CSV table of C-alpha atoms in Angstrom, one decimal:
chain,number,residue,atom,x,y,z
C,161,MET,CA,116.6,65.7,88.9
C,162,TYR,CA,115.5,67.5,86.0
C,163,SER,CA,112.0,67.7,87.0
C,164,SER,CA,112.8,69.2,90.4
C,165,PHE,CA,114.9,71.8,88.5
C,166,ILE,CA,111.8,72.5,86.3
C,167,ARG,CA,110.0,73.0,89.3
C,168,PHE,CA,112.4,75.0,91.3
C,169,LEU,CA,112.5,77.4,87.9
C,170,ARG,CA,109.1,77.6,88.2
C,171,ALA,CA,109.3,78.8,91.9
C,172,LEU,CA,111.2,81.5,91.0
C,173,LEU,CA,109.2,82.6,88.5
C,174,GLY,CA,106.8,82.8,90.9
C,175,SER,CA,108.8,84.8,93.5
C,176,VAL,CA,109.7,87.5,90.4
C,177,ARG,CA,105.8,87.8,90.1
C,178,ASP,CA,105.5,88.5,93.6
C,179,LEU,CA,108.2,90.9,93.9
C,180,LEU,CA,107.4,92.5,90.5
C,181,PRO,CA,104.5,94.9,92.0
C,182,ILE,CA,107.0,96.9,94.2
C,183,VAL,CA,109.6,97.1,91.4
C,184,LEU,CA,106.8,98.6,89.4
C,185,VAL,CA,105.7,101.4,92.1
C,186,ILE,CA,109.4,102.4,92.7
C,187,ALA,CA,110.2,102.6,89.1
C,188,PHE,CA,106.7,104.6,88.3
C,189,PHE,CA,107.4,107.0,91.0
C,190,GLN,CA,111.0,107.5,90.7
C,191,LEU,CA,110.9,107.6,86.7
C,192,PHE,CA,107.8,109.6,86.3
C,193,VAL,CA,106.5,111.3,89.6
C,194,LEU,CA,110.0,112.2,91.0
C,195,LYS,CA,111.7,112.8,87.5
C,196,GLN,CA,114.9,111.2,88.7
C,197,PRO,CA,117.2,108.4,87.2
C,198,ILE,CA,117.5,105.2,89.4
C,199,PRO,CA,120.5,105.3,91.3
C,200,ASN,CA,123.0,102.3,91.8
C,201,LEU,CA,121.0,100.2,89.4
C,202,PRO,CA,123.3,97.0,89.7
C,203,ASP,CA,122.9,97.3,93.5
C,204,ILE,CA,119.3,97.4,92.9
C,205,ALA,CA,119.7,94.5,90.4
C,206,ILE,CA,121.5,92.5,92.7
C,207,GLY,CA,119.2,93.1,95.9
C,208,ALA,CA,116.4,91.8,93.8
C,209,LEU,CA,117.9,88.7,92.7
C,210,LEU,CA,118.6,87.8,96.3
C,211,VAL,CA,114.7,88.9,97.6
C,212,VAL,CA,113.5,86.6,95.0
C,213,LEU,CA,115.9,83.5,96.0
C,214,GLY,CA,115.1,84.1,99.7
C,215,LEU,CA,111.3,84.0,99.0
C,216,THR,CA,111.5,80.9,97.0
C,217,LEU,CA,113.9,79.4,99.2
C,218,PHE,CA,111.4,80.1,102.0
C,219,ILE,CA,108.1,79.3,100.7
C,220,ARG,CA,110.4,75.8,100.2
C,221,GLY,CA,111.3,75.7,103.5
C,222,LEU,CA,107.9,76.6,104.8
C,223,GLU,CA,106.3,73.6,103.2
C,224,MET,CA,109.3,71.4,104.2
C,225,ALA,CA,109.6,72.3,107.9
C,226,LEU,CA,107.2,75.1,109.5
C,227,PHE,CA,103.8,73.3,108.3
C,228,PRO,CA,104.5,70.0,108.9
C,229,ILE,CA,106.1,70.7,112.1
C,230,GLY,CA,103.2,72.5,113.3
C,231,GLU,CA,100.7,70.2,112.2
C,232,SER,CA,102.5,67.0,113.5
C,233,MET,CA,102.8,68.7,117.1
C,234,ALA,CA,99.0,69.4,117.0
C,235,TYR,CA,98.2,66.0,116.2
C,236,ASP,CA,100.8,64.6,119.2
C,237,PHE,CA,99.3,66.9,121.6
C,238,SER,CA,95.7,65.9,120.9
C,239,ARG,CA,96.4,62.3,121.3
C,240,LYS,CA,98.4,62.6,124.0
C,241,GLY,CA,95.2,64.1,125.8
C,242,SER,CA,97.1,66.3,128.2
C,243,VAL,CA,95.3,69.7,127.7
C,244,TRP,CA,98.1,71.4,130.4
C,245,TRP,CA,100.8,70.6,128.2
C,246,LEU,CA,99.3,72.1,125.0
C,247,LEU,CA,98.8,75.1,127.0
C,248,ILE,CA,102.2,75.4,128.1
C,249,PHE,CA,103.6,74.9,124.7
C,250,ALA,CA,101.1,77.5,123.4
C,251,PHE,CA,102.1,80.0,125.9
C,252,ALA,CA,105.7,79.3,125.3
C,253,LEU,CA,105.4,79.7,121.7
C,254,GLY,CA,103.6,82.6,121.8
C,255,PHE,CA,106.0,84.4,124.4
C,256,GLY,CA,109.6,83.2,122.9
C,257,THR,CA,108.7,84.0,119.5
C,258,THR,CA,107.9,87.4,120.6
C,259,ILE,CA,110.3,88.2,123.1
C,260,ALA,CA,113.5,88.3,120.8
C,261,GLU,CA,111.4,89.7,117.7
C,262,PRO,CA,113.4,92.9,116.3
C,263,ALA,CA,110.4,94.8,115.1
C,264,LEU,CA,109.2,94.7,118.8
C,265,ILE,CA,112.6,95.9,120.3
C,266,ALA,CA,112.7,98.7,117.6
C,267,VAL,CA,108.8,100.0,119.1
C,268,ALA,CA,109.6,99.1,122.4
C,269,GLY,CA,112.6,101.7,121.9
C,270,GLU,CA,110.5,104.3,120.0
C,271,ALA,CA,108.1,104.0,122.9
C,272,ALA,CA,110.6,104.6,125.8
C,273,ASN,CA,111.6,107.8,123.8
C,274,VAL,CA,108.0,109.2,123.4
C,275,ALA,CA,107.6,108.4,127.3
C,276,ALA,CA,111.2,110.1,128.2
C,277,THR,CA,110.3,113.0,126.1
C,278,GLY,CA,106.3,113.0,127.4
C,279,GLY,CA,107.6,113.2,131.0
C,280,PHE,CA,106.4,110.1,132.1
C,281,ILE,CA,109.4,108.8,133.0
C,282,GLU,CA,113.2,110.2,133.8
C,283,ASP,CA,115.1,111.1,130.8
C,284,THR,CA,117.9,108.9,131.8
C,285,PRO,CA,119.3,106.2,129.3
C,286,SER,CA,118.7,103.6,132.1
C,287,SER,CA,115.2,104.6,133.0
C,288,ARG,CA,114.6,104.5,129.3
C,289,ALA,CA,116.2,100.8,128.9
C,290,ASP,CA,113.8,99.9,132.0
C,291,TYR,CA,110.8,101.0,130.2
C,292,ALA,CA,111.5,99.3,126.9
C,293,GLN,CA,112.4,96.4,128.8
C,294,GLY,CA,109.4,96.3,130.9
C,295,LEU,CA,107.0,96.8,127.5
C,296,ARG,CA,108.8,93.8,125.7
C,297,PHE,CA,108.1,91.3,128.4
C,298,THR,CA,104.6,93.0,128.8
C,299,VAL,CA,104.0,92.8,124.9
C,300,ALA,CA,105.7,89.0,125.0
C,301,ILE,CA,103.6,88.1,127.7
C,302,SER,CA,100.4,89.4,126.3
C,303,VAL,CA,101.0,87.1,122.8
C,304,GLY,CA,101.9,84.3,124.9
C,305,ALA,CA,98.4,84.6,126.6
C,306,ALA,CA,96.8,84.9,123.1
C,307,ILE,CA,98.1,81.9,121.7
C,308,MET,CA,96.8,80.2,125.0
C,309,ILE,CA,93.5,81.8,124.9
C,310,GLY,CA,93.4,80.7,121.2
C,311,VAL,CA,94.1,77.1,121.9
C,312,ILE,CA,91.4,77.2,124.3
C,313,ARG,CA,88.5,78.8,121.8
C,314,ILE,CA,89.8,75.8,119.2
C,315,ILE,CA,89.3,73.0,122.0
C,316,LYS,CA,85.9,74.4,123.3
C,317,GLY,CA,85.2,75.5,119.7
C,318,TRP,CA,83.7,79.2,120.4
C,319,PRO,CA,82.7,81.4,117.8
C,320,ILE,CA,85.9,83.7,117.5
C,321,GLN,CA,83.5,86.5,117.0
C,322,TYR,CA,82.6,86.9,120.4
C,323,LEU,CA,86.0,86.8,121.7
C,324,ILE,CA,87.9,89.6,119.5
C,325,ILE,CA,84.7,91.6,119.9
C,326,GLY,CA,85.0,91.7,123.2
C,327,GLY,CA,88.2,92.2,122.7
C,328,TYR,CA,88.0,95.5,120.9
C,329,ILE,CA,85.1,96.8,123.3
C,330,GLY,CA,87.9,96.3,125.6
C,331,VAL,CA,90.5,98.4,123.6
C,332,VAL,CA,88.0,101.2,123.2
C,333,ILE,CA,87.6,101.3,126.7
C,334,MET,CA,91.1,101.5,127.5
C,335,THR,CA,91.6,104.2,124.8
C,336,MET,CA,89.7,106.5,126.9
C,337,PHE,CA,91.8,106.0,129.9
C,338,ALA,CA,95.4,105.7,128.7
C,339,PRO,CA,97.7,108.4,128.2
C,340,LYS,CA,97.4,110.3,125.1
C,341,GLU,CA,101.1,109.5,123.7
C,342,ILE,CA,100.8,105.5,124.2
C,343,ILE,CA,98.0,105.2,122.1
C,344,GLY,CA,99.5,104.9,118.8
C,345,ILE,CA,102.5,102.8,120.0
C,346,ALA,CA,99.8,100.6,121.4
C,347,TYR,CA,97.9,100.4,118.4
C,348,ASP,CA,100.7,99.5,116.2
C,349,SER,CA,102.2,96.9,118.4
C,350,GLY,CA,99.3,94.6,117.6
C,351,GLY,CA,100.8,94.6,113.9
C,352,VAL,CA,104.6,94.2,114.7
C,353,THR,CA,104.6,90.8,117.2
C,354,THR,CA,103.4,88.3,114.4
C,355,SER,CA,107.0,87.5,112.7
C,356,THR,CA,107.3,85.4,109.5
C,357,VAL,CA,108.5,82.5,111.3
C,358,THR,CA,105.6,82.8,113.8
C,359,VAL,CA,102.9,83.2,111.5
C,360,PRO,CA,103.3,79.5,109.3
C,361,LEU,CA,103.9,78.0,112.3
C,362,VAL,CA,100.7,79.3,114.5
C,363,THR,CA,98.6,78.8,111.6
C,364,ALA,CA,99.9,75.3,110.8
C,365,LEU,CA,99.1,74.5,114.8
C,366,GLY,CA,95.6,76.1,114.9
C,367,ILE,CA,94.8,74.0,111.8
C,368,GLY,CA,96.2,70.9,113.2
C,369,LEU,CA,94.4,71.4,116.1
C,370,ALA,CA,91.0,71.6,114.6
C,371,ALA,CA,91.5,69.0,112.4
C,372,SER,CA,92.4,66.5,115.0
C,373,ILE,CA,89.5,67.5,117.7
C,374,LYS,CA,86.7,65.8,116.6
C,375,GLY,CA,83.5,68.4,115.8
C,376,ARG,CA,85.8,70.9,114.8
C,377,ASN,CA,86.2,72.6,111.4
C,378,PRO,CA,89.5,73.8,110.4
C,379,MET,CA,88.4,76.4,108.4
C,380,ILE,CA,86.0,77.9,110.9
C,381,ASP,CA,88.0,77.0,114.1
C,382,GLY,CA,91.8,76.6,112.9
C,383,PHE,CA,92.3,80.2,111.6
C,384,GLY,CA,91.8,83.0,114.6
C,385,LEU,CA,95.4,82.4,116.6
C,386,ILE,CA,97.2,85.1,115.1
C,387,ALA,CA,93.7,87.3,115.6
C,388,PHE,CA,94.5,87.0,118.9
C,389,ALA,CA,98.0,87.9,119.0
C,390,SER,CA,97.4,90.9,117.5
C,391,LEU,CA,94.6,92.3,119.6
C,392,THR,CA,96.3,91.4,123.0
C,393,PRO,CA,99.5,93.6,122.6
C,394,MET,CA,97.4,96.5,122.4
C,395,MET,CA,95.6,96.2,125.6
C,396,PHE,CA,98.2,95.3,127.3
C,397,VAL,CA,100.7,97.9,126.4
C,398,MET,CA,98.1,100.6,127.3
C,399,LEU,CA,97.5,99.0,130.5
C,400,TYR,CA,101.3,99.4,130.8
C,401,GLY,CA,101.2,102.9,129.8
C,402,MET,CA,98.7,103.4,132.4
C,403,LEU,CA,100.6,102.1,135.3
C,404,VAL,CA,104.1,102.4,134.5
X,292,MET,CA,133.0,90.8,99.4
X,293,GLU,CA,131.0,93.3,101.5
X,294,LEU,CA,127.7,91.9,100.4
X,295,LEU,CA,129.1,88.4,101.4
X,296,ASN,CA,130.0,89.8,104.8
X,297,THR,CA,126.6,91.3,105.3
X,298,LEU,CA,124.8,88.1,104.0
X,299,TRP,CA,126.7,86.3,106.6
X,300,GLN,CA,126.1,88.8,109.4
X,301,THR,CA,122.0,88.9,108.5
X,302,LEU,CA,122.1,84.5,108.4
X,303,LEU,CA,123.7,84.8,112.3
X,304,LEU,CA,120.9,87.4,113.3
X,305,THR,CA,118.2,85.2,111.6
X,306,ILE,CA,119.6,81.9,113.5
X,307,ARG,CA,119.5,84.1,116.3
X,308,ASP,CA,115.9,85.2,116.1
X,309,VAL,CA,114.7,81.5,114.9
X,310,LEU,CA,116.8,79.3,117.6
X,311,PRO,CA,114.2,80.5,120.6
X,312,ILE,CA,111.5,79.2,118.4
X,313,ALA,CA,113.5,76.0,117.1
X,314,GLY,CA,114.3,75.4,121.2
X,315,ILE,CA,110.7,75.3,121.9
X,316,LEU,CA,109.4,73.3,119.0
X,317,PHE,CA,112.3,70.2,119.7
X,318,GLY,CA,112.0,70.9,123.3
X,319,PHE,CA,108.5,70.1,123.7
X,320,GLN,CA,108.5,67.5,120.9
X,321,LEU,CA,111.7,65.5,122.6
X,322,LEU,CA,110.8,66.3,126.4
X,323,VAL,CA,106.6,66.3,126.5
X,324,LEU,CA,105.5,64.3,123.6
X,325,ARG,CA,108.7,62.2,123.6
X,326,ARG,CA,108.1,61.4,119.9
X,327,VAL,CA,110.8,61.2,117.0
X,328,ILE,CA,109.9,64.0,114.4
X,329,PRO,CA,108.4,62.2,111.2
X,330,HIS,CA,110.7,62.9,108.2
X,331,LEU,CA,113.5,64.5,110.5
X,332,GLY,CA,116.1,65.2,108.1
X,333,ARG,CA,113.5,66.8,105.7
X,334,VAL,CA,112.0,69.1,108.6
X,335,LEU,CA,115.6,70.1,109.5
X,336,LEU,CA,116.2,70.6,105.3
X,337,GLY,CA,113.3,72.8,105.4
X,338,PHE,CA,114.8,74.8,108.5
X,339,VAL,CA,117.8,75.3,106.9
X,340,TYR,CA,115.8,77.0,103.7
X,341,VAL,CA,113.8,78.8,106.0
X,342,LEU,CA,117.0,80.6,107.6
X,343,LEU,CA,118.6,80.9,104.1
X,344,GLY,CA,115.5,82.3,102.5
X,345,LEU,CA,115.2,84.9,105.4
X,346,ALA,CA,118.5,85.8,105.4
X,347,PHE,CA,118.8,86.2,101.8
X,348,PHE,CA,115.3,88.1,101.6
X,349,LEU,CA,116.4,90.7,104.2
X,350,VAL,CA,119.5,91.7,102.7
X,351,GLY,CA,117.8,91.9,99.4
X,352,LEU,CA,115.4,94.5,100.8
X,353,GLU,CA,118.1,96.2,103.1
X,354,GLU,CA,120.6,96.3,99.7
X,355,ALA,CA,118.0,97.4,96.8
X,356,LEU,CA,114.8,98.0,97.9
X,357,PHE,CA,114.6,100.0,101.7
X,358,PRO,CA,117.0,102.6,100.6
X,359,LEU,CA,115.1,103.8,97.6
X,360,GLY,CA,111.7,103.6,98.9
X,361,LYS,CA,112.8,105.5,102.0
X,362,LEU,CA,114.8,107.9,100.2
X,363,MET,CA,111.4,108.3,98.0
X,364,ALA,CA,108.9,108.6,101.1
X,365,GLN,CA,111.2,111.7,102.2
X,366,GLN,CA,111.5,113.3,98.8
X,367,LEU,CA,107.4,112.8,98.1
X,368,THR,CA,106.9,114.2,101.4
X,369,ASP,CA,109.6,117.1,100.7
X,370,PRO,CA,107.4,120.8,100.9
X,371,ALA,CA,109.6,122.2,97.8
X,372,PHE,CA,108.3,118.9,95.8
X,373,LEU,CA,104.8,119.2,96.6
X,374,GLY,CA,104.8,122.9,95.9
X,375,ILE,CA,104.0,124.3,99.4
X,376,THR,CA,106.2,127.8,99.9
X,377,ALA,CA,106.6,129.3,103.6
X,378,SER,CA,103.7,131.3,103.2
X,379,ASP,CA,101.1,128.5,102.8
X,380,ILE,CA,102.7,126.9,106.2
X,381,GLY,CA,99.8,126.5,109.4
X,382,ASN,CA,97.1,126.4,106.7
X,383,THR,CA,98.6,123.6,104.2
X,384,ASP,CA,95.2,122.0,102.0
X,385,TRP,CA,95.4,118.4,102.8
X,386,SER,CA,94.9,117.9,98.9
X,387,ALA,CA,98.3,119.3,98.5
X,388,TYR,CA,99.8,115.9,99.4
X,389,LEU,CA,98.0,113.8,96.6
X,390,TRP,CA,100.8,112.1,95.3
X,391,VAL,CA,101.8,111.2,99.0
X,392,TYR,CA,97.9,109.3,99.4
X,393,LEU,CA,98.9,107.8,96.0
X,394,PHE,CA,102.5,106.6,96.8
X,395,ALA,CA,101.1,105.0,99.9
X,396,ALA,CA,98.5,102.9,98.6
X,397,ALA,CA,100.9,101.9,95.9
X,398,ILE,CA,103.4,100.8,98.4
X,399,GLY,CA,101.0,99.3,100.5
X,400,PHE,CA,99.6,96.9,98.2
X,401,SER,CA,102.7,96.2,96.7
X,402,THR,CA,104.4,95.0,99.6
X,403,THR,CA,101.6,93.0,101.0
X,404,ILE,CA,101.8,90.8,97.8
X,405,ALA,CA,105.5,90.2,98.7
X,406,GLU,CA,104.9,89.3,102.0
X,407,PRO,CA,106.0,86.0,103.0
X,408,SER,CA,103.9,85.4,106.2
X,409,LEU,CA,100.6,86.4,103.8
X,410,ILE,CA,101.8,83.9,101.4
X,411,ALA,CA,101.9,81.2,104.2
X,412,VAL,CA,98.2,82.2,105.2
X,413,ALA,CA,96.7,81.8,101.9
X,414,ILE,CA,98.5,78.3,101.1
X,415,LYS,CA,96.8,77.1,104.0
X,416,ALA,CA,93.4,78.8,103.2
X,417,ARG,CA,93.5,77.2,99.8
X,418,ASP,CA,94.2,73.8,101.0
X,419,VAL,CA,91.5,74.2,103.9
X,420,SER,CA,88.8,75.6,102.0
X,421,GLY,CA,89.1,72.9,99.5
X,422,ARG,CA,90.1,75.8,97.2
X,423,THR,CA,87.3,77.8,97.3
X,424,ILE,CA,89.5,80.8,98.5
X,425,GLY,CA,92.1,81.0,95.9
X,426,ILE,CA,95.7,82.4,97.1
X,427,TRP,CA,95.9,85.1,94.5
X,428,GLY,CA,92.4,86.1,95.5
X,429,LEU,CA,93.0,86.3,99.1
X,430,ARG,CA,96.4,88.1,98.8
X,431,ILE,CA,94.4,90.6,96.6
X,432,ALA,CA,91.8,91.2,99.1
X,433,VAL,CA,94.5,91.8,101.6
X,434,ALA,CA,96.4,93.8,99.8
X,435,ILE,CA,93.5,96.1,98.7
X,436,GLY,CA,92.7,96.5,102.6
X,437,VAL,CA,96.1,97.4,103.0
X,438,ALA,CA,96.5,100.0,100.4
X,439,VAL,CA,93.2,101.6,101.6
X,440,GLY,CA,94.8,101.7,105.1
X,441,ILE,CA,97.8,103.2,104.4
X,442,ALA,CA,96.0,105.4,102.0
X,443,LEU,CA,94.1,106.9,104.7
X,444,GLY,CA,96.7,106.6,107.3
X,445,ALA,CA,98.5,109.0,105.5
X,446,PHE,CA,95.7,111.2,105.1
X,447,ARG,CA,95.4,111.4,108.8
X,448,ILE,CA,99.1,112.0,109.8
X,449,VAL,CA,98.3,115.1,106.9
X,450,THR,CA,95.1,116.4,108.8
X,451,GLY,CA,96.0,115.4,112.2
X,452,THR,CA,93.3,113.9,113.6
X,453,PRO,CA,93.4,111.6,116.3
X,454,LEU,CA,94.1,108.0,115.4
X,455,HIS,CA,91.6,106.4,117.8
X,456,TYR,CA,88.4,107.9,116.0
X,457,TYR,CA,89.5,106.0,113.0
X,458,ILE,CA,90.4,102.8,114.8
X,459,ILE,CA,87.1,102.8,116.5
X,460,THR,CA,84.9,103.8,113.8
X,461,GLY,CA,86.9,100.6,111.7
X,462,TYR,CA,86.0,98.3,114.7
X,463,VAL,CA,82.2,99.3,114.4
X,464,PHE,CA,82.7,98.7,110.6
X,465,VAL,CA,84.3,95.0,111.1
X,466,ILE,CA,81.1,94.2,113.7
X,467,ILE,CA,78.6,95.1,111.5
X,468,GLN,CA,80.5,93.1,108.7
X,469,THR,CA,80.9,90.0,110.8
X,470,LEU,CA,77.1,89.7,111.4
X,471,TYR,CA,76.3,89.5,107.7
X,472,SER,CA,79.7,87.6,106.9
X,473,PRO,CA,79.5,83.8,106.0
X,474,ARG,CA,81.0,81.9,109.4
X,475,SER,CA,83.9,80.1,107.6
X,476,ILE,CA,85.8,83.2,106.7
X,477,ILE,CA,85.5,85.2,110.0
X,478,ALA,CA,88.5,83.5,111.7
X,479,LEU,CA,90.9,84.0,108.3
X,480,ALA,CA,89.6,87.4,108.0
X,481,TYR,CA,90.8,88.4,111.5
X,482,ASP,CA,93.8,86.5,111.1
X,483,SER,CA,94.7,88.5,107.8
X,484,GLY,CA,94.7,91.8,110.0
X,485,GLY,CA,97.9,90.5,112.0
X,486,VAL,CA,99.6,88.6,109.0
X,487,THR,CA,100.3,91.4,106.8
X,488,THR,CA,102.6,93.6,108.7
X,489,SER,CA,106.0,92.2,109.1
X,490,THR,CA,109.1,92.1,107.0
X,491,VAL,CA,108.5,93.9,103.9
X,492,THR,CA,105.8,96.2,105.1
X,493,VAL,CA,106.6,97.9,108.5
X,494,PRO,CA,110.1,99.5,107.2
X,495,LEU,CA,108.5,101.2,104.3
X,496,VAL,CA,105.4,102.3,106.0
X,497,ALA,CA,107.4,103.6,109.0
X,498,ALA,CA,109.7,105.5,107.2
X,499,LEU,CA,106.6,106.9,105.2
X,500,GLY,CA,105.0,107.9,108.4
X,501,LEU,CA,108.2,109.5,110.0
X,502,GLY,CA,108.7,111.2,106.7
X,503,ILE,CA,104.9,112.7,106.6
X,504,ALA,CA,105.0,113.7,110.2
X,505,SER,CA,108.1,115.3,110.3
X,506,THR,CA,107.6,117.3,106.9
X,507,VAL,CA,104.0,118.3,107.7
X,508,PRO,CA,103.9,122.0,109.2
X,509,GLY,CA,102.8,121.2,113.0
X,510,ARG,CA,103.1,117.2,113.3
X,511,SER,CA,105.8,115.9,115.7
X,512,PRO,CA,107.2,112.5,114.4
X,513,LEU,CA,106.9,111.4,117.9
X,514,LEU,CA,103.3,111.8,118.2
X,515,ASP,CA,102.0,111.3,114.8
X,516,GLY,CA,104.4,109.3,113.3
X,517,PHE,CA,102.8,105.9,114.8
X,518,GLY,CA,99.5,104.5,113.3
X,519,LEU,CA,100.1,103.6,110.2
X,520,ILE,CA,100.6,100.1,110.9
X,521,ALA,CA,97.3,99.8,112.9
X,522,PHE,CA,95.7,101.2,109.8
X,523,ALA,CA,97.3,98.1,108.0
X,524,SER,CA,96.2,95.5,110.1
X,525,LEU,CA,92.8,96.9,110.4
X,526,PHE,CA,91.5,97.2,107.0
X,527,PRO,CA,92.3,93.9,105.5
X,528,ILE,CA,90.1,92.5,107.8
X,529,MET,CA,87.3,94.5,106.6
X,530,SER,CA,88.1,93.4,102.9
X,531,VAL,CA,89.0,90.0,103.2
X,532,MET,CA,85.2,90.2,104.5
X,533,ALA,CA,84.1,91.9,101.5
X,534,TYR,CA,86.1,89.4,99.3
X,535,ALA,CA,83.8,86.5,100.9
X,536,GLN,CA,80.4,88.3,100.9
X,537,LEU,CA,81.0,89.2,97.0
X,538,GLY,CA,81.9,85.5,96.1
X,539,GLU,CA,78.8,84.7,98.1
X,540,TRP,CA,76.7,86.9,96.6
X,541,LYS,CA,78.3,86.0,93.0
X,542,ALA,CA,77.2,82.2,93.6
X,543,LYS,CA,73.8,83.2,95.0
X,544,ARG,CA,73.1,84.7,91.6
X,545,THR,CA,74.6,82.5,89.5
X,546,LYS,CA,72.0,80.0,91.4
X,547,ARG,CA,69.2,82.4,91.1
X,548,LYS,CA,70.0,82.8,87.3
X,549,HIS,CA,70.3,78.8,87.0
X,550,GLU,CA,66.6,78.5,88.8
X,551,SER,CA,65.0,81.0,86.5
X,552,ASP,CA,66.9,79.4,83.5
X,553,SER,CA,65.2,76.5,84.0
X,554,VAL,CA,61.7,77.9,84.6
X,555,THR,CA,61.4,79.3,81.7
X,556,GLU,CA,62.5,76.2,80.2
């Protein structure tokens, strides 16, 4: 009991250290650059306390739930030996975690505004909602496909750089043909798809797969799923901009 | 009281976001793999920690850091603060925005250090690499990449140059670095591009981008406000590969030093 309390305190201190840079940056710019007092100091203190507590709990939960379940499922799938189920699972995980992603919903809404202002679609609420909805599905399918391709890559042991560099070349070619207004959103969409819960799960899945397949090295082959998940949305969003 | 209410609302939202993920995990586990999850109780408790942790984390950010950070992003890009007068409009020098770039870099660095998904990847990288990659080494390398990326992205919005020139040049750099990087770091470096931009970084950085685009004369927030996140996902790839190259170079140098020492002896 006592030792677990000490461990919890130590974890809390670790989270304080993680948050400290933000506090210092904000305090420095507020006090010395903008030369203003910090408003609502008590509110900020409570908020900072919540962030520290939340980060500590999240990291504990990560090690208890997200990492073990990602890895144990990877072992079970490779023991079961059914590649098809593994691929369906990979797609479902990518699609399912992205479709409900709040950051994506926000970006899709922005994109619909840009498209309506730019005259690509009718400027009515319903056509905007349709556009945003279509974009969300496009990105979710692209992330599902990305995790699937990434899992195939781990199984086959392909070097990641050929696939990613090939993807970059695809992005560059598509940039030339995509409507100018969509490019910024497309490039940003690569960054918003990978949420805080997805990243640990998908990382553990990849490492678990690489560890349980003979001849794969977890360091070389296990990482990389997230790289695919941030690349394919760029291409799919530009494609969506060209077609719709 | 109001805070408790916000906490409760956020917790419900977090549960709603995590529910599909949990559904997929447990669905496949029970229906396809047909195996009981090992240490089920512990895993479920871990999920509760994840949900509570995320909810606290988000409420804390919303209550404390985001309002002030967003306000500062607005104030720092205010023409009055930057000393830009009406007569300058149209031919503003990019160097007038020096504080903005500095703020962009500082906020990019510090939010990346607190990014939970990066912590997760760093823990895994340490375990898998047999501790040759340190948690802090990776996090600082990624944070430096984000800092440079966001500062450059802010510069791009101020100058109004097209986004894809920067990104395509960045790709060329990544490809060249890939040729010279140790093989074991490549996948991790590519991954670190995607993990940097989630809960903490995106809201503040988006506010900064919109702030700059709406105050710099001649920029439209709709067309120029985007792109900072793309910078923040590209530059960590370079900085992580550079980190690995630096490590390899150091190891070689000490080895060479040892060899020459033993020769002179």
